[in-house]
XYZ file of C-alpha atoms in Angstrom:
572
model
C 31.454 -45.052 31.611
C 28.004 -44.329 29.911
C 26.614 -46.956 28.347
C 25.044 -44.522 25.510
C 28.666 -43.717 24.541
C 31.313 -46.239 23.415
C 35.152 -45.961 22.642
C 36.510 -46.505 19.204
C 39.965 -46.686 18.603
C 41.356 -43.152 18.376
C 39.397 -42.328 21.906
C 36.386 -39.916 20.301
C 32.594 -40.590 21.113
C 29.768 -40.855 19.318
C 25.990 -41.198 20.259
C 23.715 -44.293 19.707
C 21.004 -44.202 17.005
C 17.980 -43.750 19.338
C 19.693 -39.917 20.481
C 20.447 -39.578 16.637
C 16.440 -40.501 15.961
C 15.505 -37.979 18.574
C 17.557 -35.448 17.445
C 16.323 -35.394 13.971
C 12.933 -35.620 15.356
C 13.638 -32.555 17.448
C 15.004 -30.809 13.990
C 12.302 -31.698 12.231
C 9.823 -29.957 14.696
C 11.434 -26.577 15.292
C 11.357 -26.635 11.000
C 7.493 -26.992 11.576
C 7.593 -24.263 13.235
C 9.736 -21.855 11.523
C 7.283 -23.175 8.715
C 5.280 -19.735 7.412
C 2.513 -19.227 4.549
C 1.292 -15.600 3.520
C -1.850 -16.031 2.594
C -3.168 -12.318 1.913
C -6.723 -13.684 0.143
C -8.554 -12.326 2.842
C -7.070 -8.935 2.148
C -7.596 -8.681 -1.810
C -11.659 -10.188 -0.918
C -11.615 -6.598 1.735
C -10.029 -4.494 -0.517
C -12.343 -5.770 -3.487
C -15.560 -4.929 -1.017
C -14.395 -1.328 -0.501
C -13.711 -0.444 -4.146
C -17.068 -2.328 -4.978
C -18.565 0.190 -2.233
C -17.227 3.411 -3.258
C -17.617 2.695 -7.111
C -21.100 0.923 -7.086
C -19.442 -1.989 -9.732
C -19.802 -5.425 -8.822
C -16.640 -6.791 -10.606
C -13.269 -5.673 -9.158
C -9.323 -7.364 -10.042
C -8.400 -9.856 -8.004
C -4.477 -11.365 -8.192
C -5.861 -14.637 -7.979
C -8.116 -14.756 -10.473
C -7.027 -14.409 -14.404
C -7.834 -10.988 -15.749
C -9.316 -9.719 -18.767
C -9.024 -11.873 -22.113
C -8.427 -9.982 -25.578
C -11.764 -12.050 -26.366
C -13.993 -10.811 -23.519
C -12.776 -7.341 -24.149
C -13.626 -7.171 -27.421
C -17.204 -8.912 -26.472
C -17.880 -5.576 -24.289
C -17.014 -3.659 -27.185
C -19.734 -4.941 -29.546
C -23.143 -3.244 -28.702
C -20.740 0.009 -27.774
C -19.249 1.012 -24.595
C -21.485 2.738 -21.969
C -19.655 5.021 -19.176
C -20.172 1.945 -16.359
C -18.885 -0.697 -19.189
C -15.906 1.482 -19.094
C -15.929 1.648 -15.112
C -16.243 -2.117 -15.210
C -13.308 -2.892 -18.030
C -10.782 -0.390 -15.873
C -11.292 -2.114 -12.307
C -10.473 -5.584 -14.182
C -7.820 -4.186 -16.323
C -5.817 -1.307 -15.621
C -2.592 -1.960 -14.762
C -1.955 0.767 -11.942
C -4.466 -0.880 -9.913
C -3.498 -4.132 -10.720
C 0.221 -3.070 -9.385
C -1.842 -1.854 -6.293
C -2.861 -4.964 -5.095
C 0.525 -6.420 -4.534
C 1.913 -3.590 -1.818
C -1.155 -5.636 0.602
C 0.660 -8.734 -0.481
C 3.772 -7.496 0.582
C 2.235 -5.924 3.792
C 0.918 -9.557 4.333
C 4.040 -11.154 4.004
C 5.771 -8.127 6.359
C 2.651 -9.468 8.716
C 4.065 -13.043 8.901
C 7.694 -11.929 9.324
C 6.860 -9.935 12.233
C 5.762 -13.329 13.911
C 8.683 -15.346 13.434
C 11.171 -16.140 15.698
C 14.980 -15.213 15.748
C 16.882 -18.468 14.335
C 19.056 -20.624 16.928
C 22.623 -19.940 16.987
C 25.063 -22.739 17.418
C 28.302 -22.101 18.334
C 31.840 -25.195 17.649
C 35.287 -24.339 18.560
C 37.640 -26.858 18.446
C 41.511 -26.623 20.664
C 44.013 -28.492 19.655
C 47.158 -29.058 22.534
C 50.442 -26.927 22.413
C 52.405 -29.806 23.273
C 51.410 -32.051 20.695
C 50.252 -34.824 22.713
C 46.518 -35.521 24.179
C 43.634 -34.945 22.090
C 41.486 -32.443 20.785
C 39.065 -29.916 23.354
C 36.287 -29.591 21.508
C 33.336 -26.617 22.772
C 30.026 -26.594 21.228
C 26.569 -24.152 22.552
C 23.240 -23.686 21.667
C 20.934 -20.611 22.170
C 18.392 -18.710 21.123
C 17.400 -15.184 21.661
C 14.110 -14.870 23.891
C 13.532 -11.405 23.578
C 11.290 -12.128 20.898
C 8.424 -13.132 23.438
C 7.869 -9.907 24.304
C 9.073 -7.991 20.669
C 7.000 -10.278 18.562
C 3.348 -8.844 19.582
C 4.483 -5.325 19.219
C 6.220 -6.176 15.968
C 2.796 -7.753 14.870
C 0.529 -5.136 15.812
C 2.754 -2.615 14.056
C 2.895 -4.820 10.619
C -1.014 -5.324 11.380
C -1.759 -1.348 11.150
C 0.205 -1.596 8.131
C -1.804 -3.928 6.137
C -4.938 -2.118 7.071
C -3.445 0.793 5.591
C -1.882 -0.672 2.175
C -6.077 -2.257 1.915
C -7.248 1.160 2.012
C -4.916 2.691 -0.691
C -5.840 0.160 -2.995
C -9.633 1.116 -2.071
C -8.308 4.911 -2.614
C -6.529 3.487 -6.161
C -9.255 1.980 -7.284
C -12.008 4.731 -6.229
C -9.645 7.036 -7.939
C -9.427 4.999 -11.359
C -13.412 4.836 -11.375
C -13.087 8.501 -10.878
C -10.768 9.472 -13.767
C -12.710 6.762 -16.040
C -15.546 8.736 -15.907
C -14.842 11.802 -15.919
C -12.120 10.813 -19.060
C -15.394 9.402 -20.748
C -17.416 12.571 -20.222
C -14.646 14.689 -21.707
C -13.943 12.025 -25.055
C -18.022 11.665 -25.580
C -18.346 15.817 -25.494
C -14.979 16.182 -27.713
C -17.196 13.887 -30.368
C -20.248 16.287 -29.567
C -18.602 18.887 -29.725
C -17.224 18.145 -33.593
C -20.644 17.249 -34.321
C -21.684 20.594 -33.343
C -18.939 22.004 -35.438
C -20.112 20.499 -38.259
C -23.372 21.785 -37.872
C -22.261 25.190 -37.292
C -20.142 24.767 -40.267
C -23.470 23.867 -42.365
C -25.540 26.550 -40.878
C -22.566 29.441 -41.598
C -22.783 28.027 -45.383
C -26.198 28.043 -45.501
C -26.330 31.771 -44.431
C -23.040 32.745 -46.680
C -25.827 31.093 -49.946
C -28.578 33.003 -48.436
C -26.497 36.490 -48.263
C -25.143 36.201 -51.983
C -28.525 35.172 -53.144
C -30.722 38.482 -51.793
C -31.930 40.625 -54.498
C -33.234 43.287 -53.317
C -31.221 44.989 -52.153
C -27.881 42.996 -53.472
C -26.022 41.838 -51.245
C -22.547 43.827 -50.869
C -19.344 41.900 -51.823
C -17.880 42.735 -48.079
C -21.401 40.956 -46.529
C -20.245 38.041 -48.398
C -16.523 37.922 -47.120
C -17.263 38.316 -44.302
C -19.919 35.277 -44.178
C -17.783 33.290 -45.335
C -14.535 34.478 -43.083
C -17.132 33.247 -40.126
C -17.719 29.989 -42.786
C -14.259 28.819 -42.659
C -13.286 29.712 -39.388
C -16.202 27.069 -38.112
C -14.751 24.539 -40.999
C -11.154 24.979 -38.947
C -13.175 24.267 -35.484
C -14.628 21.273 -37.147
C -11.125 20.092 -38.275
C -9.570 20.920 -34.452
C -12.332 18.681 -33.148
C -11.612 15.816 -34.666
C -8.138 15.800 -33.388
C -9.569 16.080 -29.845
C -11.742 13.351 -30.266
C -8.880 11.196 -31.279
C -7.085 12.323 -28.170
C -9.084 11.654 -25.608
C -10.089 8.437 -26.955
C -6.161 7.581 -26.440
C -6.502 9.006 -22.918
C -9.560 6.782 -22.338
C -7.395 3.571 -23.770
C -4.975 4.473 -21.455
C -7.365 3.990 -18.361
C -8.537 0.974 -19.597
C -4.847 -0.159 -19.991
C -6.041 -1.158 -23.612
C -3.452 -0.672 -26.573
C -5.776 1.238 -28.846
C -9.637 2.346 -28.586
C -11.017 0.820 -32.155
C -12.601 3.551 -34.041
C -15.300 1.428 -34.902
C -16.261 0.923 -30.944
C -18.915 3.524 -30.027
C -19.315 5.443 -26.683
C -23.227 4.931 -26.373
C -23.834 7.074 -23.596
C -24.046 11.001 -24.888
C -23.613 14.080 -22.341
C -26.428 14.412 -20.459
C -28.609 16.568 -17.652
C -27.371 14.528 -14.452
C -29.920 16.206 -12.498
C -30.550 17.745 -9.149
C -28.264 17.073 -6.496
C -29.356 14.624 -4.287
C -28.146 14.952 -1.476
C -27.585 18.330 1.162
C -23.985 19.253 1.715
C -24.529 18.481 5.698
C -25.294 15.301 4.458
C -22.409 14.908 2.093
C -19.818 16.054 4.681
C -21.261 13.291 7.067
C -20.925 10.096 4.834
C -17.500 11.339 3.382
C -16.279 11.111 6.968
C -17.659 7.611 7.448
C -16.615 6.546 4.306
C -13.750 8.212 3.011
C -10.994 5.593 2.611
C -8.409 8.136 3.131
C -9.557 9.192 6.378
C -9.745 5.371 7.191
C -6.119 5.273 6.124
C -5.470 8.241 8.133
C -6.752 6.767 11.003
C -4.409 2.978 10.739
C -1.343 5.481 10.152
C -1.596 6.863 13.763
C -2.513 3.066 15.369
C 0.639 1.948 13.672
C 2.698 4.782 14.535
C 1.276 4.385 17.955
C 2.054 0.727 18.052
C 5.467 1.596 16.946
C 6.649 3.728 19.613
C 5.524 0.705 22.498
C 7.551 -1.774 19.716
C 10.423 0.948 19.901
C 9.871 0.513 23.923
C 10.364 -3.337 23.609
C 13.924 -3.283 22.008
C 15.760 -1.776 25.137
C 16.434 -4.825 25.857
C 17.288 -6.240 22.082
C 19.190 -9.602 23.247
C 18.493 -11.986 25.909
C 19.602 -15.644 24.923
C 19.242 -18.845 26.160
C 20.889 -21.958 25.648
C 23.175 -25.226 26.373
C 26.835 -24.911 26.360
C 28.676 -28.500 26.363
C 32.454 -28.827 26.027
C 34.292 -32.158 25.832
C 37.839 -32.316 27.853
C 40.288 -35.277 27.783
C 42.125 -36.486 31.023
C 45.712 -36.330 30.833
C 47.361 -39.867 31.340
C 48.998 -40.539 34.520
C 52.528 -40.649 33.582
C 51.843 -36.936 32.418
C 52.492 -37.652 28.529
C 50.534 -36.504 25.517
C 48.829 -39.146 23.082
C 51.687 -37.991 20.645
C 54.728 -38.438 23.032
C 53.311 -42.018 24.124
C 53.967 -42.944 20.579
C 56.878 -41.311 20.344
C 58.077 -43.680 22.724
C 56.723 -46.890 21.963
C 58.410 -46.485 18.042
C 61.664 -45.863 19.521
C 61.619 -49.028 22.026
C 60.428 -51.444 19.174
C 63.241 -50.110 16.452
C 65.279 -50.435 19.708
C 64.651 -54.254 20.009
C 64.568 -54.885 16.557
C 68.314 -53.801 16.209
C 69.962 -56.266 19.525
C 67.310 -58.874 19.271
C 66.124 -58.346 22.754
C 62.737 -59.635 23.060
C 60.520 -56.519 24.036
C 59.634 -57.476 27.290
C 58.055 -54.622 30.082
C 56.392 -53.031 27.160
C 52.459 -52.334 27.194
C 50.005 -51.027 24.844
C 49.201 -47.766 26.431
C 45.614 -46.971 27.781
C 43.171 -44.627 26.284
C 42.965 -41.777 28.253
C 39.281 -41.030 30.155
C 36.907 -38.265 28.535
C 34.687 -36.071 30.379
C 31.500 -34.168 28.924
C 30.389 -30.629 31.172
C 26.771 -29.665 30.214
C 25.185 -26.342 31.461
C 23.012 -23.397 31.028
C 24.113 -20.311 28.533
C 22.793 -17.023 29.436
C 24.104 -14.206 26.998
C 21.952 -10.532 27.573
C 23.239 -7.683 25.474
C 23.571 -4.646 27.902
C 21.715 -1.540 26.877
C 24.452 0.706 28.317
C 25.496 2.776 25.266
C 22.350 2.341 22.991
C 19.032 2.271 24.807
C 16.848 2.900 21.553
C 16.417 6.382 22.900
C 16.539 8.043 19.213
C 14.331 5.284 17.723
C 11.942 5.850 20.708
C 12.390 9.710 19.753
C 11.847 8.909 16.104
C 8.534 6.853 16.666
C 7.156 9.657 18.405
C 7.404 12.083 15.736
C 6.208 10.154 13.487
C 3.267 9.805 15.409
C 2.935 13.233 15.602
C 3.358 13.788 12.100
C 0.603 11.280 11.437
C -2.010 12.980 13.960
C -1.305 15.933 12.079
C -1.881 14.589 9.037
C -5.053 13.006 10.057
C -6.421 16.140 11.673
C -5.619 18.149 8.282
C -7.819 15.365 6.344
C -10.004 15.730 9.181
C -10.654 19.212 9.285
C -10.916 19.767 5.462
C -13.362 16.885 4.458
C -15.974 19.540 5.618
C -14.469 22.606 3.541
C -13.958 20.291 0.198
C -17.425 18.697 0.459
C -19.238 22.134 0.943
C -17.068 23.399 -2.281
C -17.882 20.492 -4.130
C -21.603 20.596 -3.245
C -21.541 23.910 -4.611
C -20.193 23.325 -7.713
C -22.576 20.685 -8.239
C -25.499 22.623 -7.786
C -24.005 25.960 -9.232
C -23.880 23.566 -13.005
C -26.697 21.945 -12.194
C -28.445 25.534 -12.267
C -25.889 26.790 -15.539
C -26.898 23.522 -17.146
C -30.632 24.317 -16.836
C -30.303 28.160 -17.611
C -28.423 27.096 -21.058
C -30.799 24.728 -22.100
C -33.991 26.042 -21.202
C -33.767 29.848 -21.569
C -30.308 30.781 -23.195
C -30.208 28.723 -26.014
C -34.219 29.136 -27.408
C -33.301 32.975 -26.926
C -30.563 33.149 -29.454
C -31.768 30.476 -31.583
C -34.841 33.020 -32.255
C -32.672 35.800 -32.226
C -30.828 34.576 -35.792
C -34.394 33.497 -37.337
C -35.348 36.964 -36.416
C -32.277 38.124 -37.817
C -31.863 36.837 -41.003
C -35.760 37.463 -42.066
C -35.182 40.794 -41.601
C -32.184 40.637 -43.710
C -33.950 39.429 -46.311
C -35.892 41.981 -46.094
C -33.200 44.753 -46.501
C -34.088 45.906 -42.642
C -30.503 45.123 -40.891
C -27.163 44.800 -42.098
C -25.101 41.998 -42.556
C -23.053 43.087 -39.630
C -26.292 42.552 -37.003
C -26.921 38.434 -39.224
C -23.257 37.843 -38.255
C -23.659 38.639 -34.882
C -26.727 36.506 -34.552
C -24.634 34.113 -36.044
C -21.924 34.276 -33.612
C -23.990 34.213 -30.397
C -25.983 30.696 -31.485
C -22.562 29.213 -31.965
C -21.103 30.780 -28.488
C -24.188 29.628 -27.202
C -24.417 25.848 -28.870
C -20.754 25.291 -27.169
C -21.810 27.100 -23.941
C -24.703 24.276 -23.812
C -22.729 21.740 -24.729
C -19.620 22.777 -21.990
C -22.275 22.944 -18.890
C -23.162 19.279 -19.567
C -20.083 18.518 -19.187
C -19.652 20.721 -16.210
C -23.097 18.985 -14.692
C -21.628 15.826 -15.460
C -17.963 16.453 -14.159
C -18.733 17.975 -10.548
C -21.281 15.303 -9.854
C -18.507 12.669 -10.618
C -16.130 14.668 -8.538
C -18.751 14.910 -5.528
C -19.337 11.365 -5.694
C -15.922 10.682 -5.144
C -15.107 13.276 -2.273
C -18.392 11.707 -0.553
C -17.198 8.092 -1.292
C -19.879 6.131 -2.566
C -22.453 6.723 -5.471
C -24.711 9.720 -4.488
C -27.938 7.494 -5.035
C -26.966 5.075 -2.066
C -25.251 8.278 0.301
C -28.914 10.029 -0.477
C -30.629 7.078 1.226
C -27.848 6.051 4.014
C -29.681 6.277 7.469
C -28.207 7.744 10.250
C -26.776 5.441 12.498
C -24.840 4.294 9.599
C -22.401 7.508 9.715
C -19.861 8.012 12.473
C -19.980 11.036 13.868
C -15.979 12.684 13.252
C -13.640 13.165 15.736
C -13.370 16.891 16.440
C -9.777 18.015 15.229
C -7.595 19.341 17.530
C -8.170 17.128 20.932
C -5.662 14.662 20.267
C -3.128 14.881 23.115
C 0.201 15.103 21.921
C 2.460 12.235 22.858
C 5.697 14.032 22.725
C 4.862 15.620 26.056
C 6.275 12.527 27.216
C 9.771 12.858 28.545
C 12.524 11.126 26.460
C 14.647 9.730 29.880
C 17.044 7.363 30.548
C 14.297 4.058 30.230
C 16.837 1.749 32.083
C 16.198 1.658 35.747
C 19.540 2.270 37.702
C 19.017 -0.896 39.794
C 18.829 -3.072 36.849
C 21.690 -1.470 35.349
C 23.607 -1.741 38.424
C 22.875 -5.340 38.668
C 23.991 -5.460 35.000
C 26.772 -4.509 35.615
C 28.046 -6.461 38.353
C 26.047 -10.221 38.265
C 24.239 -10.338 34.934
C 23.510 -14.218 34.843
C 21.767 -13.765 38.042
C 19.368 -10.951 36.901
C 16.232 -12.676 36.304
C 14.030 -12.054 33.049
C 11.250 -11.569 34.785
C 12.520 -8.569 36.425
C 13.534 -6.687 33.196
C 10.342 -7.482 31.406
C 8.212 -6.173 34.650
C 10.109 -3.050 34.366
C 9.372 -2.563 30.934
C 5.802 -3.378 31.315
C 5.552 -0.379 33.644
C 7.376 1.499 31.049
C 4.713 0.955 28.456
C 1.887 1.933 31.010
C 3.026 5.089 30.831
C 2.284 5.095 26.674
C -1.432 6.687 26.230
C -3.281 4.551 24.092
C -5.196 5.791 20.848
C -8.484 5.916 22.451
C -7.291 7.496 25.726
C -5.281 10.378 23.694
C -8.820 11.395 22.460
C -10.641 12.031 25.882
């Protein structure tokens, strides 16, 4: 018998400590292993660079570090808040891009799955005898699914494309916040010019109701004066309809900044403004937008991983191929051809037999343990793809793929048409802007001067004043509304380009990538959807399946995958 197993009394084995101490040690590593940490740092610092590109701030959220205190928000808000201060405050602190930043997290952790191996399967049976004599057969095995050699780097590069994608919306999220931020600034600091200028137009309409009742020669008529003052309180009811809207977008700005109220007493510092010239051609424009557009970027991942999918698809023909130990323990029967149970049968009835005549019990012996054998051998278990080949998940991936080459050539092929709009709307308020100010506005602002002199002077009606009137007002607002205009499409170019207009102004060439021309992409689906199981293999399947080697099935789906165009060869 082994000398690493010993007998006890009821004729089971058990192992010595030194195969218990290497079992556990064996345990212990293949827990190392399984051992996995997501770590997505690395991701949040990329993410953080993009948004810090495409915005121009230097401070961007981070899940690891704390955010925004009450205290240091309310430290921005003493000297007033500029439009950047508000940039800044909404990139630490607004809760939709906060959220953001956990879907790379996830995508991390989705990463680190992919890697893992399948767990071990053990499999116990126990058989106990119909007779009710020998002892228990006991059955144990132990495999483990190796398919996962060749599944794991698909399944990786897939959940690789993935994260690449979920960092580029959050550099989309956040370019977008810094986006609505301003432009939500621009409108709250022109609602509060623009009840300013109410009141002011609210003073001057007084001013010229006094100046109508007080002419003397002629009198004024008492239908000059109503009418005065009908244009009097209809600019005291603007002035009243402005303040509400400067109320409401100062909510809508709170909202950006995730902040539970604006404090009346903080002050937007920066006023509407002349943002200037456009400084940058729309050729230009069009050419860093497609280097630096995070959507296109994000376009771009979404067909690797959809490409990667359909070769991970490929992979999972085969979805089971295990290896393993199967060990089963089997008693000998005794030689007299009795069970354990009958043997004892037996031996109670001789020695209540001999208790009852007094006969000594002579001829009777202890019966001998009976011999136990242990059978040790490979376990091979392959799941045939007979029914399922993963022909409609193969299918599937492809159209997805599709879908996203589409996709990406429709983001593609309008970057140029959105830019050139946008460019012209830039310049198109940029010229408004400069008409209002420098030519519109001195025009009319003469015209009522003129106007109400010759009033006074009995030359015009009050009719002709109130027109004046009207047109400095229209005009005031017009002024006031192209700033905002000038302001807005510059914000809204900066964004389609995808980083501040300053730095895409200076950006040498050989920093922008030329664009893909739309349309070239060779369509995968012209690959055939066939039967992907070679009839050999499945023959041999069939018939002798532990005596198919691995090797053989993997080479065939190696070949299989050859015939997969790559991303960069679908482009030539």
């Amino acid at each position: 018998m082994d000398p690493n197993i010993q007998k006890n009394g009821w004729g089971t084995t058990m192992w010595k400590a030194g195969h218990l101490g290497g079992a556990c040690t064996m345990l212990a590593g293949l827990l190392c292993v399984g051992c996995a940490v997501v770590d997505p740092k690395p991701d949040y610092a990329r993410a953080r660079d993009m948004v810090k590109t495409s915005t121009g701030q230097d401070a961007v959220y981070s899940p690891e570090e704390p955010g925004l205190t009450e205290e240091q928000v309310q430290a921005l808000f003493v000297d007033g808040l500029t439009q950047e201060e508000a940039v800044r405050v909404a990139l630490l602190n607004n809760r939709e891009f906060q959220a953001a930043f956990y879907e790379i997290g996830v995508a991390r952790a989705d990463w680190v799955q992919s890697g893992l191996l399948a767990n071990p399967t053990i499999n116990t049976s126990l058989r106990f005898p119909s007779g009710g004599g020998g002892s228990t057969d006991f059955l144990g095995a132990f495999s483990q699914n190796i398919a996962d050699l060749w599944q794991i780097p698909m399944r990786k590069n897939v959940a690789a494309e993935v994260v690449e994608q979920a960092v580029m919306r959050v550099a989309g999220v956040g370019a977008g916040v810094a986006g609505n931020v301003r432009r939500t600034y621009q409108n709250a600091v022109t609602a509060e010019e623009t009840a300013d200028l109410a009141d002011r137009n609210t003073k001057r309409a007084h001013e010229l109701v006094d100046m109508v009742r007080g002419r003397k020669s002629p009198s004024a008529s008492p239908l000059d004066v109503d009418m005065m003052l009908g244009d009097a309180m209809q600019a005291e009811l603007s002035a009243q309809g402005a303040l509400v809207d400067v109320a409401v977008m100062r909510h809508e700005l709170a909202k950006l900044l995730s902040l539970g109220m604006l404090p009346d007493d903080v002050c937007l510092t920066d006023r509407v403004h002349d943002p200037g010239p456009v400084p940058l051609s729309a050729d230009k424009a069009i050419a860093v937008a497609r280097a630096k557009r995070v959507d296109l970027q994000a376009a771009g991942k979404a067909v690797d991983a959809t490409q990667a999918q359909i070769k991970a698809e490929y992979m999972k023909i085969l979805p089971g191929f295990s290896l393993g130990l199967d060990m089963e323990r089997e008693p000998q029967v005794p030689e007299d051809g009795k069970g354990r149970l009958a043997t004892i049968r037996d031996s109670v009835r001789s020695s209540l037999f001999s208790q009852a005549t007094g006969l000594p019990l002579s001829g009777m012996s202890r019966t001998a343990e009976p011999e136990e054998e242990v059978t040790l051998g490979p376990l091979l278990a392959i799941t045939l793809p007979i029914f399922d080949q993963n022909l409609a998940q193969i299918a599937k991936a492809k159209l997805l793929h599709e879908q996203a080459v589409k996709q990406r050539e429709m983001l593609e092929a309008n970057v140029g048409h959105d830019l050139a709009i946008q460019h012209a709307r830039a310049e198109l308020a940029s010229r408004n802007l400069a008409f209002y100010r420098d030519k519109l506005l001195p025009q009319v602002e003469r015209n009522l001067d003129a106007a109400a002199a010759d009033y006074q002077e009995g030359k015009i009606q009050a009719i002709t004043l109130l027109d004046a009137q009207r047109s400095l007002f229209d005009a005031r607002h017009q002024l006031l509304h192209a700033q905002l205009s000038a302001g807005t499409a510059m914000s809204d170019l900066e964004q389609a380009v995808g980083a501040p207009l300053a730095v895409a102004a200076t950006m040498p060439a050989e920093e922008l990538v030329p664009a893909d021309d739309p349309g070239k992409t060779k369509s995968i689906m012209s690959l055939p959807i066939s039967n992907m199981l070679p009839s050999d293999i499945g023959q041999s399947l069939l018939n002798e399946p532990g005596k198919l080697p691995a090797s053989q099935i993997k080479d065939s789906v190696d070949k299989t995958l050859e015939m997969i165009p790559s991303e960069e060869s679908s482009k030539k």
